[in-house]
């Protein structure tokens, strides 16, 4: 009893407020006020360092690089860091600081970091092995070698957005992803024009849990990619094939049939079958006939095209 | 414990006239004032309820040394509204209007101590609203906290703050 009273007396000093109480208040505030709060006193700074798991600096339209360099060494428990940019600001040294000081990071958004080079990807690969979600869409300077290296070390990735990473997303990189990132559920490969069936098939074989795959603008892929996905990815719910001009009716019929196969497979495992395509984007797939599309719609009543 | 409390109550000489007193719970504030509340009110206060449960309901007088007789009525009022299902935006707005900064802070600590989640969530929001987008100096003053950073540390923090707050307003400086 006495112990408890003592504890409560301590709380009467606001500089000694427990981490969870301070964080309860700060969780209601914007990131700028959180940074302000970390300047109040040593006690608050240490509490925030310990308690802060989520930070977004996307509002920072200037000085984001300096701010990341300054904050990363303090906020070492971050699990989510959102650094989306309109104008590119981030440089490799900031990403290197994040990788060095924030090993618990699970979600990292670097959308439109045009200035970053492979140095950043290597740093993330070595420092943030726990990463579940990575968004590097629009980071056009990364090479496929660096992306393959990242895939080999960040094996827990579930969500990967590579939209517009034209150089990085090659068949070699996709083979590495298919080989190492077996838990992947969401992958955006929009406008990665150089990939072919070889790459997509390694994904289909290596990532059985894939739920959402966007291949819009991947102009080289053919029916073989879609057939492999239909056969190997029973949980696929959303497939984007916008502008994939090589896709023919064969691909549609393979999707329609996958439903039947998966149902049998699902019932063997006693699963309550929530799976099945919900979203399919086939606009600008000019070779498709209405009857093939109708076959897919008949198989998946919940489907929106 | 029980003896201690009842003797304390005797010394207060607060008279008991309520005939259904056996069912009520007595909350004793830090400055030794007794507040009689219905058991349903006590249920809203998890700390109080678990104390009652631990003693199988034998003890119905609960000392709350950290809560003053000034703050306790506010807490009870909020709990009464809560069990009546009458916590509305309007009630909360009226409730908070009556409170100065000091009272908000004290009630926040009281809600935390008594483990009244709804009140704690509500007061967290009140405090958050009062310090949102304010300067470091304002936040220190609000909570009565002294700056304990060295001048060297402060220089670094000022720089960090400048990076945080420029670029938010695009007219701040010219783009090169």
Coordinates of C-alpha atoms in Angstrom, one line a residue:
Chain A
X1 CA 0.0 0.0 0.0
X2 CA 2.8 2.4 1.0
X3 CA 4.7 1.5 -2.1
X4 CA 1.6 2.5 -4.2
X5 CA 1.2 5.8 -2.5
X6 CA 4.8 6.6 -3.1
X7 CA 4.4 5.9 -6.8
X8 CA 1.4 8.2 -7.0
X9 CA 3.3 11.0 -5.3
X10 CA 6.0 10.8 -7.9
X11 CA 3.4 11.3 -10.6
X12 CA 2.5 14.6 -9.1
X13 CA 5.7 16.0 -10.7
X14 CA 4.8 16.4 -14.4
X15 CA 8.4 16.1 -15.4
X16 CA 8.3 12.5 -14.1
X17 CA 5.1 11.5 -15.7
X18 CA 5.2 7.8 -16.7
X19 CA 6.0 7.0 -20.3
X20 CA 2.6 5.5 -21.0
X21 CA 0.7 8.5 -19.7
X22 CA 2.8 11.0 -21.6
X23 CA 2.4 8.9 -24.7
X24 CA -1.4 8.7 -24.3
X25 CA -1.5 12.5 -24.5
X26 CA 1.0 12.7 -27.3
X27 CA -0.7 10.0 -29.4
X28 CA -3.5 12.6 -29.9
X29 CA -1.1 15.3 -31.2
X30 CA 0.6 15.9 -34.5
X31 CA 4.2 15.0 -35.0
X32 CA 5.5 18.6 -34.7
X33 CA 4.0 18.9 -31.2
X34 CA 5.6 15.6 -30.3
X35 CA 9.0 16.9 -31.4
X36 CA 8.3 20.1 -29.3
X37 CA 7.4 17.9 -26.3
X38 CA 10.7 16.1 -26.6
X39 CA 12.4 19.5 -26.0
X40 CA 10.6 20.2 -22.7
X41 CA 13.1 18.5 -20.3
X42 CA 15.4 15.4 -20.1
X43 CA 12.7 13.3 -18.5
X44 CA 10.2 13.9 -21.3
X45 CA 12.9 13.5 -24.0
X46 CA 13.8 10.1 -22.5
X47 CA 10.2 9.0 -22.2
X48 CA 9.5 10.0 -25.8
X49 CA 12.6 8.2 -27.0
X50 CA 11.4 5.1 -25.2
X51 CA 7.7 5.4 -26.0
X52 CA 7.5 6.8 -29.6
X53 CA 6.9 4.0 -32.1
X54 CA 5.3 6.0 -34.9
X55 CA 6.6 9.1 -36.7
X56 CA 5.6 10.8 -39.9
X57 CA 7.7 13.7 -41.3
X58 CA 5.8 13.9 -44.6
X59 CA 4.6 17.4 -43.7
X60 CA 8.2 18.6 -43.8
X61 CA 8.6 20.2 -47.2
X62 CA 12.1 21.5 -46.4
X63 CA 14.9 20.2 -44.2
X64 CA 13.5 16.7 -43.9
X65 CA 17.0 15.4 -44.4
X66 CA 18.4 17.4 -41.5
X67 CA 15.5 16.5 -39.3
X68 CA 15.8 12.8 -39.9
X69 CA 19.6 13.0 -39.1
X70 CA 18.7 14.8 -35.9
X71 CA 15.8 12.6 -34.8
X72 CA 16.9 9.1 -35.7
X73 CA 19.5 8.9 -32.9
X74 CA 16.9 10.0 -30.4
X75 CA 13.8 8.0 -31.4
X76 CA 15.4 4.6 -31.5
X77 CA 12.2 2.6 -30.8
X78 CA 10.5 3.6 -34.0
X79 CA 8.5 0.9 -35.7
X80 CA 6.9 3.1 -38.3
X81 CA 8.5 5.9 -40.2
X82 CA 6.7 7.8 -42.9
X83 CA 8.9 10.0 -45.1
X84 CA 6.9 10.6 -48.2
X85 CA 8.0 13.6 -50.3
X86 CA 6.6 15.7 -53.0
X87 CA 9.9 17.4 -53.8
X88 CA 12.8 15.0 -53.3
X89 CA 14.8 15.9 -50.1
X90 CA 16.1 12.7 -48.5
X91 CA 19.7 11.8 -49.1
X92 CA 21.5 8.5 -48.4
X93 CA 23.1 9.8 -45.1
X94 CA 19.6 10.2 -43.5
X95 CA 18.5 6.7 -44.5
X96 CA 21.8 5.4 -43.2
X97 CA 21.1 7.1 -39.9
X98 CA 17.7 5.5 -39.7
X99 CA 19.1 2.1 -40.5
X100 CA 21.8 2.5 -37.8
X101 CA 19.6 3.8 -35.0
X102 CA 16.1 2.3 -35.6
X103 CA 16.6 -1.5 -35.7
X104 CA 12.9 -2.2 -34.8
X105 CA 11.6 -0.5 -37.9
X106 CA 8.7 -2.5 -39.4
X107 CA 7.1 0.1 -41.7
X108 CA 9.2 2.5 -43.9
X109 CA 7.7 4.7 -46.5
X110 CA 10.3 6.5 -48.7
X111 CA 7.9 7.4 -51.6
X112 CA 9.4 9.6 -54.2
X113 CA 12.9 9.8 -52.7
X114 CA 14.5 10.4 -56.1
X115 CA 17.9 11.4 -54.6
X116 CA 18.5 8.1 -52.9
X117 CA 21.0 5.7 -54.3
X118 CA 21.8 2.0 -53.8
X119 CA 23.7 3.0 -50.6
X120 CA 20.3 3.5 -48.9
X121 CA 19.0 0.1 -49.9
X122 CA 22.1 -1.6 -48.7
X123 CA 21.9 0.3 -45.4
X124 CA 18.2 -0.7 -44.9
X125 CA 19.0 -4.3 -45.8
X126 CA 21.7 -4.5 -43.1
X127 CA 20.0 -2.4 -40.4
X128 CA 16.3 -3.1 -40.6
X129 CA 15.9 -6.9 -41.0
X130 CA 12.5 -6.7 -39.3
X131 CA 10.9 -4.7 -42.0
X132 CA 7.3 -5.8 -42.9
X133 CA 6.3 -2.9 -45.2
X134 CA 8.5 -1.0 -47.5
X135 CA 7.4 1.7 -50.0
X136 CA 10.0 2.9 -52.4
X137 CA 7.6 3.8 -55.2
X138 CA 9.1 6.4 -57.5
X139 CA 12.6 5.8 -56.3
X140 CA 13.9 5.5 -59.8
X141 CA 17.7 5.4 -59.1
X142 CA 17.9 2.0 -57.3
X143 CA 19.5 -0.9 -59.1
X144 CA 18.2 -4.4 -59.3
X145 CA 21.4 -5.7 -57.6
X146 CA 20.6 -3.6 -54.5
X147 CA 17.0 -4.6 -54.5
X148 CA 17.9 -8.3 -54.7
X149 CA 20.3 -7.8 -51.8
X150 CA 17.5 -6.2 -49.7
X151 CA 15.2 -9.1 -50.5
X152 CA 17.8 -11.6 -49.3
X153 CA 18.0 -9.9 -45.9
X154 CA 14.5 -8.5 -45.3
X155 CA 12.7 -11.8 -45.5
X156 CA 9.7 -10.8 -43.4
X157 CA 8.4 -8.4 -46.0
X158 CA 4.7 -8.6 -46.4
X159 CA 4.0 -5.4 -48.3
X160 CA 6.4 -4.0 -51.0
X161 CA 5.6 -1.1 -53.2
X162 CA 8.0 -0.8 -56.1
X163 CA 5.8 1.2 -58.4
X164 CA 7.9 3.0 -60.9
X165 CA 11.2 1.6 -59.8
X166 CA 12.0 1.0 -63.4
X167 CA 15.7 0.1 -63.0
X168 CA 15.4 -1.9 -59.8
X169 CA 12.6 -4.2 -60.8
X170 CA 14.2 -6.7 -63.2
X171 CA 13.5 -10.4 -63.5
X172 CA 16.7 -11.0 -61.4
X173 CA 15.3 -8.9 -58.6
X174 CA 11.9 -10.6 -58.8
X175 CA 13.6 -14.0 -58.6
X176 CA 15.4 -12.9 -55.4
X177 CA 12.1 -11.7 -54.0
X178 CA 10.4 -15.0 -54.9
X179 CA 13.2 -16.9 -53.4
X180 CA 13.6 -15.0 -50.0
X181 CA 10.4 -13.1 -49.3
X182 CA 8.0 -16.0 -49.0
X183 CA 5.6 -14.1 -46.7
X184 CA 4.8 -11.4 -49.3
X185 CA 1.2 -10.5 -49.6
X186 CA 1.1 -7.2 -51.4
X187 CA 3.3 -6.2 -54.3
X188 CA 3.1 -3.3 -56.6
X189 CA 5.1 -3.5 -59.8
X190 CA 3.3 -0.8 -61.7
X191 CA 5.1 0.5 -64.8
X192 CA 8.2 -1.7 -64.2
X193 CA 8.4 -2.3 -67.9
X194 CA 11.4 -4.6 -68.2
X195 CA 10.0 -7.5 -66.3
X196 CA 8.8 -10.6 -68.1
X197 CA 7.1 -13.9 -67.3
X198 CA 10.4 -15.3 -65.9
X199 CA 10.2 -12.8 -63.0
X200 CA 6.5 -13.0 -62.4
X201 CA 6.6 -16.8 -62.4
X202 CA 9.3 -16.9 -59.7
X203 CA 7.0 -14.7 -57.6
X204 CA 4.0 -17.0 -58.2
X205 CA 6.1 -20.0 -57.1
X206 CA 7.9 -18.3 -54.2
X207 CA 5.1 -16.2 -52.7
X208 CA 2.1 -18.5 -52.1
X209 CA 0.5 -16.0 -49.8
X210 CA 0.2 -13.2 -52.4
X211 CA -3.1 -11.3 -52.1
X212 CA -2.6 -8.2 -54.2
X213 CA -0.4 -7.9 -57.2
X214 CA -0.3 -4.8 -59.5
X215 CA 1.3 -5.4 -62.9
X216 CA -0.2 -2.4 -64.6
X217 CA 2.0 -1.3 -67.5
X218 CA 4.2 -4.3 -67.3
X219 CA 3.9 -4.6 -71.1
X220 CA 6.1 -7.7 -71.7
X221 CA 4.2 -10.2 -69.5
X222 CA 2.0 -12.8 -71.2
X223 CA -0.6 -15.4 -70.3
X224 CA 2.1 -17.5 -68.7
X225 CA 2.4 -15.1 -65.8
X226 CA -1.3 -15.1 -65.1
X227 CA -1.6 -18.9 -65.4
X228 CA 1.2 -19.3 -62.9
X229 CA -0.5 -16.9 -60.5
X230 CA -3.8 -18.6 -60.9
X231 CA -2.3 -22.0 -60.1
X232 CA 0.0 -21.0 -57.4
X233 CA -1.5 -18.2 -55.4
X234 CA -4.8 -19.4 -54.0
X235 CA -5.3 -16.2 -51.9
X236 CA -5.0 -13.8 -54.8
X237 CA -7.7 -11.2 -54.4
X238 CA -6.6 -8.3 -56.5
X239 CA -4.8 -8.4 -59.8
X240 CA -3.9 -5.4 -61.9
X241 CA -3.3 -6.0 -65.6
X242 CA -3.9 -2.5 -66.9
X243 CA -2.3 -2.0 -70.3
X244 CA -0.8 -5.6 -70.4
X245 CA -1.6 -5.9 -74.0
X246 CA -0.3 -9.5 -74.5
X247 CA -2.9 -10.9 -72.1
X248 CA -5.4 -13.1 -74.0
X249 CA -8.5 -15.2 -73.1
X250 CA -6.3 -18.1 -72.0
X251 CA -5.3 -16.1 -69.0
X252 CA -8.9 -15.3 -68.1
X253 CA -10.0 -19.0 -68.4
X254 CA -7.1 -20.0 -66.1
X255 CA -8.3 -17.5 -63.5
X256 CA -11.8 -18.8 -63.8
X257 CA -10.7 -22.4 -63.3
X258 CA -8.4 -21.5 -60.4
X259 CA -11.5 -20.9 -58.3
X260 CA -12.6 -24.6 -58.8
X261 CA -9.1 -25.9 -57.9
X262 CA -8.7 -23.7 -54.9
X263 CA -12.1 -24.6 -53.5
X264 CA -11.1 -28.3 -53.5
X265 CA -7.8 -27.5 -52.0
X266 CA -9.4 -25.3 -49.4
X267 CA -12.0 -27.8 -48.4
X268 CA -9.3 -30.4 -47.9
X269 CA -7.6 -28.1 -45.4
X270 CA -11.0 -27.3 -43.8
X271 CA -10.6 -23.6 -44.5
X272 CA -13.4 -21.2 -44.5
X273 CA -12.9 -20.0 -48.0
X274 CA -12.9 -16.2 -48.0
X275 CA -10.5 -16.2 -50.9
X276 CA -11.1 -15.5 -54.5
X277 CA -10.6 -12.5 -56.8
X278 CA -12.4 -9.3 -55.8
X279 CA -10.6 -6.9 -58.0
X280 CA -9.3 -7.3 -61.6
X281 CA -8.1 -4.5 -63.7
X282 CA -8.1 -5.5 -67.4
X283 CA -8.7 -2.1 -69.0
X284 CA -6.6 -1.6 -72.1
X285 CA -6.1 -5.4 -72.4
X286 CA -7.4 -5.1 -75.9
X287 CA -7.1 -8.8 -77.0
X288 CA -9.7 -10.0 -74.5
X289 CA -13.2 -11.2 -75.6
X290 CA -16.3 -10.5 -73.6
X291 CA -17.1 -14.2 -73.1
X292 CA -13.7 -14.9 -71.5
X293 CA -14.2 -12.0 -69.1
X294 CA -17.7 -13.2 -68.4
X295 CA -16.3 -16.6 -67.4
X296 CA -14.1 -15.0 -64.7
X297 CA -17.0 -12.9 -63.5
X298 CA -19.2 -16.1 -63.2
X299 CA -16.5 -17.8 -61.1
X300 CA -16.1 -14.9 -58.7
X301 CA -19.4 -13.3 -57.9
X302 CA -17.7 -10.7 -55.6
X303 CA -15.5 -9.5 -58.4
X304 CA -15.3 -5.8 -59.6
X305 CA -13.6 -5.3 -62.9
Chain B
X1 CA -6.4 -1.2 7.6
X2 CA -10.2 -1.3 8.4
X3 CA -9.7 -0.1 12.0
X4 CA -7.4 2.7 10.8
X5 CA -10.0 4.0 8.4
X6 CA -13.0 3.8 10.7
X7 CA -11.1 5.6 13.5
X8 CA -10.2 8.2 10.9
X9 CA -13.8 8.5 10.1
X10 CA -14.8 8.9 13.7
X11 CA -12.4 11.6 14.1
X12 CA -14.0 13.4 11.2
X13 CA -17.3 13.1 13.0
X14 CA -19.2 13.2 9.8
X15 CA -22.7 11.9 10.7
X16 CA -24.4 9.0 9.1
X17 CA -28.1 9.6 8.6
X18 CA -28.7 7.8 5.3
X19 CA -30.7 4.6 6.3
X20 CA -29.5 2.7 3.3
X21 CA -25.9 3.5 4.2
X22 CA -24.9 -0.1 4.3
X23 CA -25.1 -0.2 0.5
X24 CA -23.2 2.9 -0.1
X25 CA -19.4 3.3 -0.5
X26 CA -17.5 6.0 1.3
X27 CA -14.6 7.6 -0.6
X28 CA -12.2 9.5 1.7
X29 CA -10.3 12.3 0.0
X30 CA -6.7 13.1 0.8
X31 CA -7.8 15.9 3.1
X32 CA -10.1 13.5 5.0
X33 CA -13.5 14.5 3.6
X34 CA -15.9 11.6 3.2
X35 CA -18.0 11.3 0.0
X36 CA -20.9 8.8 0.0
X37 CA -21.5 7.2 -3.4
X38 CA -23.6 4.4 -4.8
X39 CA -21.8 1.1 -5.4
X40 CA -22.5 1.6 -9.2
X41 CA -20.4 4.7 -9.1
X42 CA -17.6 2.8 -7.5
X43 CA -17.8 0.3 -10.3
X44 CA -16.7 3.0 -12.7
X45 CA -13.5 3.4 -10.7
X46 CA -11.6 0.3 -11.3
X47 CA -9.1 0.9 -8.6
X48 CA -11.9 1.3 -6.0
X49 CA -13.8 -1.7 -7.3
X50 CA -10.9 -4.0 -7.2
X51 CA -10.2 -2.9 -3.6
X52 CA -13.8 -3.8 -2.7
X53 CA -13.6 -7.1 -4.5
X54 CA -10.4 -8.0 -2.8
X55 CA -12.0 -7.7 0.6
X56 CA -15.2 -9.5 -0.6
X57 CA -17.2 -6.3 -0.1
X58 CA -16.5 -6.2 3.6
X59 CA -14.7 -2.9 3.4
X60 CA -16.8 -0.1 2.0
X61 CA -14.7 2.9 3.1
X62 CA -11.9 3.6 0.7
X63 CA -9.1 6.1 1.4
X64 CA -8.0 8.0 -1.7
X65 CA -4.9 9.9 -0.3
X66 CA -4.0 11.4 -3.7
X67 CA -7.3 13.0 -4.5
X68 CA -8.4 16.2 -2.9
X69 CA -11.9 17.0 -1.8
X70 CA -11.8 19.8 -4.4
X71 CA -11.3 17.3 -7.3
X72 CA -13.3 14.3 -6.1
X73 CA -16.7 15.8 -6.8
X74 CA -15.8 16.4 -10.4
X75 CA -14.8 12.7 -10.7
X76 CA -18.0 11.6 -9.1
X77 CA -20.0 13.9 -11.3
X78 CA -18.4 12.4 -14.4
X79 CA -18.9 8.8 -13.2
X80 CA -22.6 9.5 -12.5
X81 CA -23.2 10.8 -16.0
X82 CA -21.3 7.9 -17.3
X83 CA -23.4 5.2 -15.7
X84 CA -26.5 7.2 -16.7
X85 CA -25.2 6.9 -20.3
X86 CA -25.3 10.7 -20.5
X87 CA -21.7 11.5 -21.5
X88 CA -22.4 13.7 -24.5
X89 CA -20.2 16.2 -26.4
X90 CA -22.3 18.9 -24.8
X91 CA -21.8 17.6 -21.3
X92 CA -18.1 17.3 -21.8
X93 CA -17.8 20.8 -23.2
X94 CA -19.7 22.2 -20.2
X95 CA -17.7 20.0 -17.8
X96 CA -14.3 21.2 -19.1
X97 CA -15.5 24.8 -19.2
X98 CA -15.6 24.7 -15.4
X99 CA -11.9 23.6 -15.1
X100 CA -8.8 25.6 -15.0
X101 CA -5.4 24.2 -16.2
X102 CA -4.4 23.1 -12.8
X103 CA -7.7 21.2 -12.3
X104 CA -7.5 19.5 -15.6
X105 CA -4.0 18.2 -14.8
X106 CA -5.1 17.1 -11.3
X107 CA -8.2 15.3 -12.6
X108 CA -6.1 13.6 -15.3
X109 CA -3.9 12.2 -12.5
X110 CA -6.9 11.3 -10.5
X111 CA -8.5 9.5 -13.4
X112 CA -5.3 7.6 -13.9
X113 CA -5.0 6.7 -10.3
X114 CA -8.7 5.5 -10.1
X115 CA -8.3 3.8 -13.5
X116 CA -11.4 5.5 -15.1
X117 CA -10.6 4.9 -18.7
X118 CA -13.3 7.1 -20.2
X119 CA -12.4 10.1 -18.0
X120 CA -8.7 9.5 -18.7
X121 CA -9.3 9.4 -22.4
X122 CA -11.4 12.5 -22.3
X123 CA -8.9 14.5 -20.2
X124 CA -6.0 13.3 -22.5
X125 CA -7.8 15.0 -25.3
X126 CA -8.4 18.1 -23.3
X127 CA -4.7 18.4 -22.4
X128 CA -3.7 17.6 -26.0
X129 CA -6.0 20.4 -27.3
X130 CA -4.4 22.8 -24.8
X131 CA -0.8 22.2 -25.8
X132 CA -1.3 21.5 -29.6
X133 CA 1.0 23.7 -31.7
X134 CA 2.3 25.6 -28.7
X135 CA 5.9 26.6 -28.1
X136 CA 8.2 24.6 -25.8
X137 CA 8.1 27.4 -23.3
X138 CA 4.4 27.3 -23.2
X139 CA 4.3 23.6 -22.6
X140 CA 6.9 23.9 -19.8
X141 CA 4.8 26.7 -18.2
X142 CA 1.6 24.7 -18.6
X143 CA 3.0 21.7 -16.8
X144 CA 5.3 23.6 -14.4
X145 CA 8.4 22.0 -15.7
X146 CA 11.8 23.6 -15.5
X147 CA 14.1 23.5 -18.5
X148 CA 17.0 21.2 -17.5
X149 CA 18.9 21.3 -20.8
X150 CA 22.4 22.7 -20.9
X151 CA 23.0 25.7 -23.2
X152 CA 24.8 23.4 -25.6
X153 CA 21.9 21.0 -25.7
X154 CA 19.5 23.9 -26.1
X155 CA 21.4 25.2 -29.2
X156 CA 21.0 21.9 -30.9
X157 CA 17.3 21.7 -30.0
X158 CA 16.7 25.2 -31.3
X159 CA 18.2 24.1 -34.6
X160 CA 16.0 21.0 -34.7
X161 CA 12.9 23.1 -33.9
X162 CA 13.8 25.5 -36.8
X163 CA 13.9 22.5 -39.2
X164 CA 10.6 21.3 -37.7
X165 CA 8.7 24.6 -38.1
X166 CA 10.2 26.0 -41.4
X167 CA 8.9 24.6 -44.5
X168 CA 5.5 24.1 -42.9
X169 CA 4.6 27.6 -44.0
X170 CA 5.8 27.8 -47.6
X171 CA 6.2 31.6 -47.4
X172 CA 8.8 31.3 -44.6
X173 CA 11.8 31.7 -46.9
X174 CA 12.6 31.8 -50.5
X175 CA 13.2 28.6 -52.4
X176 CA 16.6 28.4 -54.0

